[in-house]
């Protein structure tokens, strides 16, 4: 029996709708020996085969035990969405650097040292850092107002709008051990949040991040130029192809016609009907069910069934060996026999015949 599982926490609407829709599709398509269910974990033994061919992960970012469980499941063949190894390594500051390298516009951003020293460190732990820190360089590059946010956070937690250096330092002190980013503010005319499934299925939603959480998804918003939407879609595909996320959201703020990628490290994005609305909810349930079924059909026992982004693949693919040029063989050139070459041929089969001396 092939099982498709979903691992989740406090959310209720998406997981159960996903399970129901996958099971409906299994029945409609006449697929035998396959079922979708909520993941059930008993004991977890290292390197033992897992019972799920596909798992949608919605909670491991908050529960380290689940992350360990998913890595173990992945190494035994489960297609985990999203890849738990890459998710553990990825963070928002790196995302910005990657976006720049593939030509997707992002806000100017600096990373800040934590306000409080990490546990078990002292002044000697920071001998490689210059003091005083060059705050002026950052301020002149970023400008004010600006945004300060965790370099690997999510869910709009610990996000600050800062108005001045004094305001920044006061709020930075509240962040304690968090490593924060300082990012320029993009005064936008349009804002979009986009579901991205399978790296290339894109659903663009109008979004207003300044509204209360339950009012951020814009229903029946004004029409948007199709060229702008096409550009947003192409940037979504480029980002998720590089990152390798099967299930993600990407946010764009549009300034002067240019979409700036604001946040695109959301491997467990909001999918609750009460916040995203019925139309967006129906899209994510339907297409997530299709993706999970496709992954289950492609499942191959005894191998890793994870998605890796082009950034990782490009680093590990061995370069192609250059083709050897075929050169026509030349006939061996007979060397003139000299006294030196004769002397070297100590193993010559024929005796050396000396010339007769000339008569006087």
PDB file of N, CA and C in Angstrom, residues 267-357:
ATOM      1  N   UNK A 267       8.570  27.631   2.927  1.00  0.00           N
ATOM      2  CA  UNK A 267       8.278  26.246   2.551  1.00  0.00           C
ATOM      3  C   UNK A 267       7.061  25.626   3.242  1.00  0.00           C
ATOM      4  N   UNK A 268       6.445  26.349   4.195  1.00  0.00           N
ATOM      5  CA  UNK A 268       5.176  25.899   4.789  1.00  0.00           C
ATOM      6  C   UNK A 268       4.230  27.097   4.802  1.00  0.00           C
ATOM      7  N   UNK A 269       3.861  27.598   3.626  1.00  0.00           N
ATOM      8  CA  UNK A 269       3.116  28.860   3.558  1.00  0.00           C
ATOM      9  C   UNK A 269       1.668  28.722   4.012  1.00  0.00           C
ATOM     10  N   UNK A 270       1.107  29.857   4.376  1.00  0.00           N
ATOM     11  CA  UNK A 270      -0.298  29.924   4.791  1.00  0.00           C
ATOM     12  C   UNK A 270      -1.204  29.351   3.703  1.00  0.00           C
ATOM     13  N   UNK A 271      -2.066  28.436   4.098  1.00  0.00           N
ATOM     14  CA  UNK A 271      -3.040  27.870   3.162  1.00  0.00           C
ATOM     15  C   UNK A 271      -4.392  27.697   3.840  1.00  0.00           C
ATOM     16  N   UNK A 272      -4.654  28.527   4.836  1.00  0.00           N
ATOM     17  CA  UNK A 272      -5.916  28.427   5.579  1.00  0.00           C
ATOM     18  C   UNK A 272      -7.017  29.174   4.841  1.00  0.00           C
ATOM     19  N   UNK A 273      -8.163  28.552   4.696  1.00  0.00           N
ATOM     20  CA  UNK A 273      -9.264  29.147   3.938  1.00  0.00           C
ATOM     21  C   UNK A 273      -9.719  30.471   4.550  1.00  0.00           C
ATOM     22  N   UNK A 274      -9.571  30.605   5.860  1.00  0.00           N
ATOM     23  CA  UNK A 274     -10.049  31.812   6.532  1.00  0.00           C
ATOM     24  C   UNK A 274      -9.181  33.034   6.251  1.00  0.00           C
ATOM     25  N   UNK A 275      -7.957  32.835   5.779  1.00  0.00           N
ATOM     26  CA  UNK A 275      -7.089  33.966   5.439  1.00  0.00           C
ATOM     27  C   UNK A 275      -6.893  34.111   3.935  1.00  0.00           C
ATOM     28  N   UNK A 276      -6.733  32.997   3.214  1.00  0.00           N
ATOM     29  CA  UNK A 276      -6.449  33.111   1.766  1.00  0.00           C
ATOM     30  C   UNK A 276      -7.714  33.261   0.930  1.00  0.00           C
ATOM     31  N   UNK A 277      -8.876  32.901   1.477  1.00  0.00           N
ATOM     32  CA  UNK A 277     -10.119  33.003   0.718  1.00  0.00           C
ATOM     33  C   UNK A 277     -10.419  31.741  -0.075  1.00  0.00           C
ATOM     34  N   UNK A 278     -11.676  31.581  -0.472  1.00  0.00           N
ATOM     35  CA  UNK A 278     -12.141  30.338  -1.091  1.00  0.00           C
ATOM     36  C   UNK A 278     -11.431  30.030  -2.413  1.00  0.00           C
ATOM     37  N   UNK A 279     -11.327  31.032  -3.280  1.00  0.00           N
ATOM     38  CA  UNK A 279     -10.738  30.783  -4.606  1.00  0.00           C
ATOM     39  C   UNK A 279      -9.280  30.340  -4.504  1.00  0.00           C
ATOM     40  N   UNK A 280      -8.494  31.042  -3.703  1.00  0.00           N
ATOM     41  CA  UNK A 280      -7.090  30.675  -3.532  1.00  0.00           C
ATOM     42  C   UNK A 280      -6.952  29.330  -2.827  1.00  0.00           C
ATOM     43  N   UNK A 281      -7.839  29.085  -1.858  1.00  0.00           N
ATOM     44  CA  UNK A 281      -7.826  27.807  -1.139  1.00  0.00           C
ATOM     45  C   UNK A 281      -8.112  26.653  -2.084  1.00  0.00           C
ATOM     46  N   UNK A 282      -9.112  26.806  -2.947  1.00  0.00           N
ATOM     47  CA  UNK A 282      -9.448  25.743  -3.902  1.00  0.00           C
ATOM     48  C   UNK A 282      -8.269  25.445  -4.823  1.00  0.00           C
ATOM     49  N   UNK A 283      -7.558  26.508  -5.246  1.00  0.00           N
ATOM     50  CA  UNK A 283      -6.422  26.299  -6.153  1.00  0.00           C
ATOM     51  C   UNK A 283      -5.318  25.506  -5.475  1.00  0.00           C
ATOM     52  N   UNK A 284      -4.965  25.877  -4.240  1.00  0.00           N
ATOM     53  CA  UNK A 284      -3.840  25.222  -3.577  1.00  0.00           C
ATOM     54  C   UNK A 284      -4.189  23.781  -3.208  1.00  0.00           C
ATOM     55  N   UNK A 285      -5.415  23.513  -2.803  1.00  0.00           N
ATOM     56  CA  UNK A 285      -5.816  22.139  -2.479  1.00  0.00           C
ATOM     57  C   UNK A 285      -5.763  21.265  -3.728  1.00  0.00           C
ATOM     58  N   UNK A 286      -6.361  21.743  -4.823  1.00  0.00           N
ATOM     59  CA  UNK A 286      -6.422  20.962  -6.063  1.00  0.00           C
ATOM     60  C   UNK A 286      -5.028  20.670  -6.614  1.00  0.00           C
ATOM     61  N   UNK A 287      -4.195  21.674  -6.676  1.00  0.00           N
ATOM     62  CA  UNK A 287      -2.883  21.507  -7.304  1.00  0.00           C
ATOM     63  C   UNK A 287      -1.876  20.809  -6.394  1.00  0.00           C
ATOM     64  N   UNK A 288      -2.004  20.982  -5.092  1.00  0.00           N
ATOM     65  CA  UNK A 288      -1.152  20.226  -4.170  1.00  0.00           C
ATOM     66  C   UNK A 288      -1.505  18.745  -4.229  1.00  0.00           C
ATOM     67  N   UNK A 289      -2.795  18.439  -4.365  1.00  0.00           N
ATOM     68  CA  UNK A 289      -3.221  17.041  -4.503  1.00  0.00           C
ATOM     69  C   UNK A 289      -2.653  16.436  -5.789  1.00  0.00           C
ATOM     70  N   UNK A 290      -2.708  17.187  -6.884  1.00  0.00           N
ATOM     71  CA  UNK A 290      -2.145  16.696  -8.147  1.00  0.00           C
ATOM     72  C   UNK A 290      -0.650  16.436  -8.031  1.00  0.00           C
ATOM     73  N   UNK A 291       0.063  17.357  -7.399  1.00  0.00           N
ATOM     74  CA  UNK A 291       1.511  17.217  -7.249  1.00  0.00           C
ATOM     75  C   UNK A 291       1.861  15.987  -6.410  1.00  0.00           C
ATOM     76  N   UNK A 292       1.158  15.797  -5.302  1.00  0.00           N
ATOM     77  CA  UNK A 292       1.441  14.657  -4.432  1.00  0.00           C
ATOM     78  C   UNK A 292       1.186  13.339  -5.152  1.00  0.00           C
ATOM     79  N   UNK A 293       0.095  13.279  -5.907  1.00  0.00           N
ATOM     80  CA  UNK A 293      -0.203  12.061  -6.664  1.00  0.00           C
ATOM     81  C   UNK A 293       0.877  11.775  -7.703  1.00  0.00           C
ATOM     82  N   UNK A 294       1.334  12.815  -8.380  1.00  0.00           N
ATOM     83  CA  UNK A 294       2.377  12.640  -9.390  1.00  0.00           C
ATOM     84  C   UNK A 294       3.665  12.143  -8.741  1.00  0.00           C
ATOM     85  N   UNK A 295       3.994  12.689  -7.581  1.00  0.00           N
ATOM     86  CA  UNK A 295       5.188  12.242  -6.859  1.00  0.00           C
ATOM     87  C   UNK A 295       5.055  10.768  -6.461  1.00  0.00           C
ATOM     88  N   UNK A 296       3.851  10.383  -6.030  1.00  0.00           N
ATOM     89  CA  UNK A 296       3.629   8.989  -5.623  1.00  0.00           C
ATOM     90  C   UNK A 296       3.764   8.051  -6.815  1.00  0.00           C
ATOM     91  N   UNK A 297       3.274   8.466  -7.969  1.00  0.00           N
ATOM     92  CA  UNK A 297       3.384   7.630  -9.177  1.00  0.00           C
ATOM     93  C   UNK A 297       4.833   7.496  -9.633  1.00  0.00           C
ATOM     94  N   UNK A 298       5.629   8.548  -9.412  1.00  0.00           N
ATOM     95  CA  UNK A 298       7.026   8.535  -9.838  1.00  0.00           C
ATOM     96  C   UNK A 298       7.949   7.880  -8.816  1.00  0.00           C
ATOM     97  N   UNK A 299       7.419   7.521  -7.670  1.00  0.00           N
ATOM     98  CA  UNK A 299       8.214   6.952  -6.585  1.00  0.00           C
ATOM     99  C   UNK A 299       8.998   5.727  -7.045  1.00  0.00           C
ATOM    100  N   UNK A 300      10.275   5.710  -6.689  1.00  0.00           N
ATOM    101  CA  UNK A 300      11.129   4.564  -7.003  1.00  0.00           C
ATOM    102  C   UNK A 300      11.757   4.074  -5.711  1.00  0.00           C
ATOM    103  N   UNK A 301      11.499   2.830  -5.407  1.00  0.00           N
ATOM    104  CA  UNK A 301      11.991   2.250  -4.170  1.00  0.00           C
ATOM    105  C   UNK A 301      13.511   2.118  -4.211  1.00  0.00           C
ATOM    106  N   UNK A 302      14.124   2.387  -3.050  1.00  0.00           N
ATOM    107  CA  UNK A 302      15.557   2.186  -2.949  1.00  0.00           C
ATOM    108  C   UNK A 302      16.403   3.350  -3.411  1.00  0.00           C
ATOM    109  N   UNK A 303      15.776   4.508  -3.619  1.00  0.00           N
ATOM    110  CA  UNK A 303      16.563   5.672  -4.010  1.00  0.00           C
ATOM    111  C   UNK A 303      15.991   6.926  -3.348  1.00  0.00           C
ATOM    112  N   UNK A 304      16.780   7.997  -3.337  1.00  0.00           N
ATOM    113  CA  UNK A 304      16.301   9.272  -2.811  1.00  0.00           C
ATOM    114  C   UNK A 304      15.315   9.867  -3.800  1.00  0.00           C
ATOM    115  N   UNK A 305      14.162  10.306  -3.323  1.00  0.00           N
ATOM    116  CA  UNK A 305      13.128  10.873  -4.183  1.00  0.00           C
ATOM    117  C   UNK A 305      12.847  12.323  -3.817  1.00  0.00           C
ATOM    118  N   UNK A 306      13.909  13.094  -3.645  1.00  0.00           N
ATOM    119  CA  UNK A 306      13.798  14.491  -3.242  1.00  0.00           C
ATOM    120  C   UNK A 306      14.044  15.418  -4.426  1.00  0.00           C
ATOM    121  N   UNK A 307      13.550  16.644  -4.307  1.00  0.00           N
ATOM    122  CA  UNK A 307      13.832  17.680  -5.303  1.00  0.00           C
ATOM    123  C   UNK A 307      15.010  18.520  -4.827  1.00  0.00           C
ATOM    124  N   UNK A 308      15.993  18.695  -5.712  1.00  0.00           N
ATOM    125  CA  UNK A 308      17.132  19.559  -5.429  1.00  0.00           C
ATOM    126  C   UNK A 308      17.138  20.680  -6.445  1.00  0.00           C
ATOM    127  N   UNK A 309      17.360  21.896  -5.978  1.00  0.00           N
ATOM    128  CA  UNK A 309      17.363  23.045  -6.866  1.00  0.00           C
ATOM    129  C   UNK A 309      18.592  23.088  -7.764  1.00  0.00           C
ATOM    130  N   UNK A 310      18.504  23.901  -8.798  1.00  0.00           N
ATOM    131  CA  UNK A 310      19.618  24.004  -9.742  1.00  0.00           C
ATOM    132  C   UNK A 310      20.866  24.564  -9.066  1.00  0.00           C
ATOM    133  N   UNK A 311      20.703  25.372  -8.018  1.00  0.00           N
ATOM    134  CA  UNK A 311      21.872  25.894  -7.307  1.00  0.00           C
ATOM    135  C   UNK A 311      22.722  24.749  -6.768  1.00  0.00           C
ATOM    136  N   UNK A 312      22.080  23.757  -6.150  1.00  0.00           N
ATOM    137  CA  UNK A 312      22.805  22.613  -5.596  1.00  0.00           C
ATOM    138  C   UNK A 312      23.288  21.702  -6.722  1.00  0.00           C
ATOM    139  N   UNK A 313      22.413  21.403  -7.674  1.00  0.00           N
ATOM    140  CA  UNK A 313      22.787  20.484  -8.757  1.00  0.00           C
ATOM    141  C   UNK A 313      23.992  21.003  -9.535  1.00  0.00           C
ATOM    142  N   UNK A 314      24.031  22.300  -9.769  1.00  0.00           N
ATOM    143  CA  UNK A 314      25.141  22.876 -10.538  1.00  0.00           C
ATOM    144  C   UNK A 314      26.474  22.735  -9.811  1.00  0.00           C
ATOM    145  N   UNK A 315      26.426  22.649  -8.471  1.00  0.00           N
ATOM    146  CA  UNK A 315      27.677  22.536  -7.717  1.00  0.00           C
ATOM    147  C   UNK A 315      28.230  21.115  -7.721  1.00  0.00           C
ATOM    148  N   UNK A 316      27.357  20.132  -7.894  1.00  0.00           N
ATOM    149  CA  UNK A 316      27.818  18.746  -7.760  1.00  0.00           C
ATOM    150  C   UNK A 316      27.950  18.017  -9.089  1.00  0.00           C
ATOM    151  N   UNK A 317      27.401  18.591 -10.149  1.00  0.00           N
ATOM    152  CA  UNK A 317      27.538  17.934 -11.443  1.00  0.00           C
ATOM    153  C   UNK A 317      28.978  18.053 -11.917  1.00  0.00           C
ATOM    154  N   UNK A 318      29.553  16.920 -12.298  1.00  0.00           N
ATOM    155  CA  UNK A 318      30.943  16.934 -12.751  1.00  0.00           C
ATOM    156  C   UNK A 318      31.015  17.557 -14.137  1.00  0.00           C
ATOM    157  N   UNK A 319      32.034  18.367 -14.399  1.00  0.00           N
ATOM    158  CA  UNK A 319      32.155  18.974 -15.720  1.00  0.00           C
ATOM    159  C   UNK A 319      32.415  17.926 -16.792  1.00  0.00           C
ATOM    160  N   UNK A 320      31.875  18.192 -17.964  1.00  0.00           N
ATOM    161  CA  UNK A 320      32.063  17.246 -19.064  1.00  0.00           C
ATOM    162  C   UNK A 320      33.511  17.289 -19.530  1.00  0.00           C
ATOM    163  N   UNK A 321      34.081  16.100 -19.737  1.00  0.00           N
ATOM    164  CA  UNK A 321      35.458  16.021 -20.213  1.00  0.00           C
ATOM    165  C   UNK A 321      35.520  16.471 -21.668  1.00  0.00           C
ATOM    166  N   UNK A 322      36.506  17.287 -22.023  1.00  0.00           N
ATOM    167  CA  UNK A 322      36.611  17.738 -23.416  1.00  0.00           C
ATOM    168  C   UNK A 322      36.891  16.572 -24.354  1.00  0.00           C
ATOM    169  N   UNK A 323      36.306  16.636 -25.536  1.00  0.00           N
ATOM    170  CA  UNK A 323      36.509  15.573 -26.505  1.00  0.00           C
ATOM    171  C   UNK A 323      37.949  15.567 -26.988  1.00  0.00           C
ATOM    172  N   UNK A 324      38.505  14.359 -27.057  1.00  0.00           N
ATOM    173  CA  UNK A 324      39.873  14.242 -27.537  1.00  0.00           C
ATOM    174  C   UNK A 324      39.916  14.378 -29.055  1.00  0.00           C
ATOM    175  N   UNK A 325      40.857  15.161 -29.504  1.00  0.00           N
ATOM    176  CA  UNK A 325      41.013  15.335 -30.948  1.00  0.00           C
ATOM    177  C   UNK A 325      41.716  14.120 -31.534  1.00  0.00           C
ATOM    178  N   UNK A 326      41.152  13.631 -32.633  1.00  0.00           N
ATOM    179  CA  UNK A 326      41.764  12.489 -33.305  1.00  0.00           C
ATOM    180  C   UNK A 326      42.786  13.008 -34.313  1.00  0.00           C
ATOM    181  N   UNK A 327      44.028  12.674 -34.069  1.00  0.00           N
ATOM    182  CA  UNK A 327      45.121  13.107 -34.940  1.00  0.00           C
ATOM    183  C   UNK A 327      45.615  11.922 -35.750  1.00  0.00           C
ATOM    184  N   UNK A 328      45.723  12.107 -37.047  1.00  0.00           N
ATOM    185  CA  UNK A 328      46.200  11.028 -37.916  1.00  0.00           C
ATOM    186  C   UNK A 328      47.619  10.638 -37.533  1.00  0.00           C
ATOM    187  N   UNK A 329      47.820   9.336 -37.406  1.00  0.00           N
ATOM    188  CA  UNK A 329      49.141   8.859 -37.027  1.00  0.00           C
ATOM    189  C   UNK A 329      50.124   9.016 -38.181  1.00  0.00           C
ATOM    190  N   UNK A 330      51.283   9.539 -37.880  1.00  0.00           N
ATOM    191  CA  UNK A 330      52.320   9.686 -38.888  1.00  0.00           C
ATOM    192  C   UNK A 330      53.234   8.464 -38.859  1.00  0.00           C
ATOM    193  N   UNK A 331      53.752   8.147 -40.037  1.00  0.00           N
ATOM    194  CA  UNK A 331      54.695   7.032 -40.110  1.00  0.00           C
ATOM    195  C   UNK A 331      55.934   7.378 -39.306  1.00  0.00           C
ATOM    196  N   UNK A 332      56.454   6.392 -38.579  1.00  0.00           N
ATOM    197  CA  UNK A 332      57.649   6.674 -37.774  1.00  0.00           C
ATOM    198  C   UNK A 332      58.823   7.126 -38.637  1.00  0.00           C
ATOM    199  N   UNK A 333      59.496   8.143 -38.164  1.00  0.00           N
ATOM    200  CA  UNK A 333      60.651   8.677 -38.895  1.00  0.00           C
ATOM    201  C   UNK A 333      61.893   7.898 -38.497  1.00  0.00           C
ATOM    202  N   UNK A 334      62.603   7.385 -39.500  1.00  0.00           N
ATOM    203  CA  UNK A 334      63.826   6.636 -39.223  1.00  0.00           C
ATOM    204  C   UNK A 334      64.940   7.607 -38.873  1.00  0.00           C
ATOM    205  N   UNK A 335      65.501   7.397 -37.727  1.00  0.00           N
ATOM    206  CA  UNK A 335      66.582   8.252 -37.292  1.00  0.00           C
ATOM    207  C   UNK A 335      67.916   7.773 -37.876  1.00  0.00           C
ATOM    208  N   UNK A 336      68.745   8.729 -38.209  1.00  0.00           N
ATOM    209  CA  UNK A 336      70.087   8.387 -38.700  1.00  0.00           C
ATOM    210  C   UNK A 336      70.889   7.771 -37.581  1.00  0.00           C
ATOM    211  N   UNK A 337      71.600   6.720 -37.926  1.00  0.00           N
ATOM    212  CA  UNK A 337      72.393   6.026 -36.914  1.00  0.00           C
ATOM    213  C   UNK A 337      73.688   6.784 -36.683  1.00  0.00           C
ATOM    214  N   UNK A 338      73.933   7.135 -35.462  1.00  0.00           N
ATOM    215  CA  UNK A 338      75.168   7.820 -35.098  1.00  0.00           C
ATOM    216  C   UNK A 338      75.944   6.954 -34.134  1.00  0.00           C
ATOM    217  N   UNK A 339      77.106   7.389 -33.846  1.00  0.00           N
ATOM    218  CA  UNK A 339      77.931   6.626 -32.903  1.00  0.00           C
ATOM    219  C   UNK A 339      77.266   6.539 -31.541  1.00  0.00           C
ATOM    220  N   UNK A 340      76.574   7.673 -31.132  1.00  0.00           N
ATOM    221  CA  UNK A 340      75.937   7.694 -29.820  1.00  0.00           C
ATOM    222  C   UNK A 340      74.782   6.717 -29.733  1.00  0.00           C
ATOM    223  N   UNK A 341      73.947   6.696 -30.820  1.00  0.00           N
ATOM    224  CA  UNK A 341      72.802   5.793 -30.770  1.00  0.00           C
ATOM    225  C   UNK A 341      73.250   4.355 -30.852  1.00  0.00           C
ATOM    226  N   UNK A 342      74.320   4.092 -31.588  1.00  0.00           N
ATOM    227  CA  UNK A 342      74.833   2.718 -31.675  1.00  0.00           C
ATOM    228  C   UNK A 342      75.346   2.265 -30.321  1.00  0.00           C
ATOM    229  N   UNK A 343      75.986   3.183 -29.636  1.00  0.00           N
ATOM    230  CA  UNK A 343      76.547   2.826 -28.334  1.00  0.00           C
ATOM    231  C   UNK A 343      75.467   2.484 -27.334  1.00  0.00           C
ATOM    232  N   UNK A 344      74.310   3.137 -27.464  1.00  0.00           N
ATOM    233  CA  UNK A 344      73.217   2.877 -26.504  1.00  0.00           C
ATOM    234  C   UNK A 344      72.552   1.533 -26.720  1.00  0.00           C
ATOM    235  N   UNK A 345      72.618   1.014 -27.930  1.00  0.00           N
ATOM    236  CA  UNK A 345      71.909  -0.233 -28.229  1.00  0.00           C
ATOM    237  C   UNK A 345      72.724  -1.432 -27.762  1.00  0.00           C
ATOM    238  N   UNK A 346      72.749  -1.591 -26.492  1.00  0.00           N
ATOM    239  CA  UNK A 346      73.546  -2.675 -25.924  1.00  0.00           C
ATOM    240  C   UNK A 346      72.902  -4.029 -26.144  1.00  0.00           C
ATOM    241  N   UNK A 347      71.593  -4.000 -26.448  1.00  0.00           N
ATOM    242  CA  UNK A 347      70.892  -5.273 -26.641  1.00  0.00           C
ATOM    243  C   UNK A 347      70.655  -5.559 -28.112  1.00  0.00           C
ATOM    244  N   UNK A 348      71.347  -4.898 -28.978  1.00  0.00           N
ATOM    245  CA  UNK A 348      71.155  -5.119 -30.420  1.00  0.00           C
ATOM    246  C   UNK A 348      71.457  -6.562 -30.775  1.00  0.00           C
ATOM    247  N   UNK A 349      70.633  -7.135 -31.660  1.00  0.00           N
ATOM    248  CA  UNK A 349      70.791  -8.541 -32.031  1.00  0.00           C
ATOM    249  C   UNK A 349      71.941  -8.745 -33.016  1.00  0.00           C
ATOM    250  N   UNK A 350      72.096  -7.789 -33.949  1.00  0.00           N
ATOM    251  CA  UNK A 350      73.139  -7.943 -34.967  1.00  0.00           C
ATOM    252  C   UNK A 350      74.448  -7.322 -34.479  1.00  0.00           C
ATOM    253  N   UNK A 351      75.557  -8.025 -34.796  1.00  0.00           N
ATOM    254  CA  UNK A 351      76.851  -7.451 -34.405  1.00  0.00           C
ATOM    255  C   UNK A 351      77.159  -6.211 -35.221  1.00  0.00           C
ATOM    256  N   UNK A 352      77.886  -5.308 -34.637  1.00  0.00           N
ATOM    257  CA  UNK A 352      78.283  -4.099 -35.330  1.00  0.00           C
ATOM    258  C   UNK A 352      79.493  -4.415 -36.212  1.00  0.00           C
ATOM    259  N   UNK A 353      79.369  -4.133 -37.493  1.00  0.00           N
ATOM    260  CA  UNK A 353      80.442  -4.421 -38.435  1.00  0.00           C
ATOM    261  C   UNK A 353      81.275  -3.178 -38.638  1.00  0.00           C
ATOM    262  N   UNK A 354      82.563  -3.284 -38.359  1.00  0.00           N
ATOM    263  CA  UNK A 354      83.437  -2.143 -38.524  1.00  0.00           C
ATOM    264  C   UNK A 354      83.876  -2.013 -39.965  1.00  0.00           C
ATOM    265  N   UNK A 355      83.976  -0.768 -40.464  1.00  0.00           N
ATOM    266  CA  UNK A 355      84.466  -0.524 -41.829  1.00  0.00           C
ATOM    267  C   UNK A 355      85.970  -0.805 -41.876  1.00  0.00           C
ATOM    268  N   UNK A 356      86.420  -1.291 -43.089  1.00  0.00           N
ATOM    269  CA  UNK A 356      87.872  -1.494 -43.290  1.00  0.00           C
ATOM    270  C   UNK A 356      88.547  -0.158 -43.417  1.00  0.00           C
ATOM    271  N   UNK A 357      89.713  -0.114 -42.912  1.00  0.00           N
ATOM    272  CA  UNK A 357      90.456   1.145 -43.017  1.00  0.00           C
ATOM    273  C   UNK A 357      90.848   1.397 -44.453  1.00  0.00           C
TER     274      UNK A 357
END
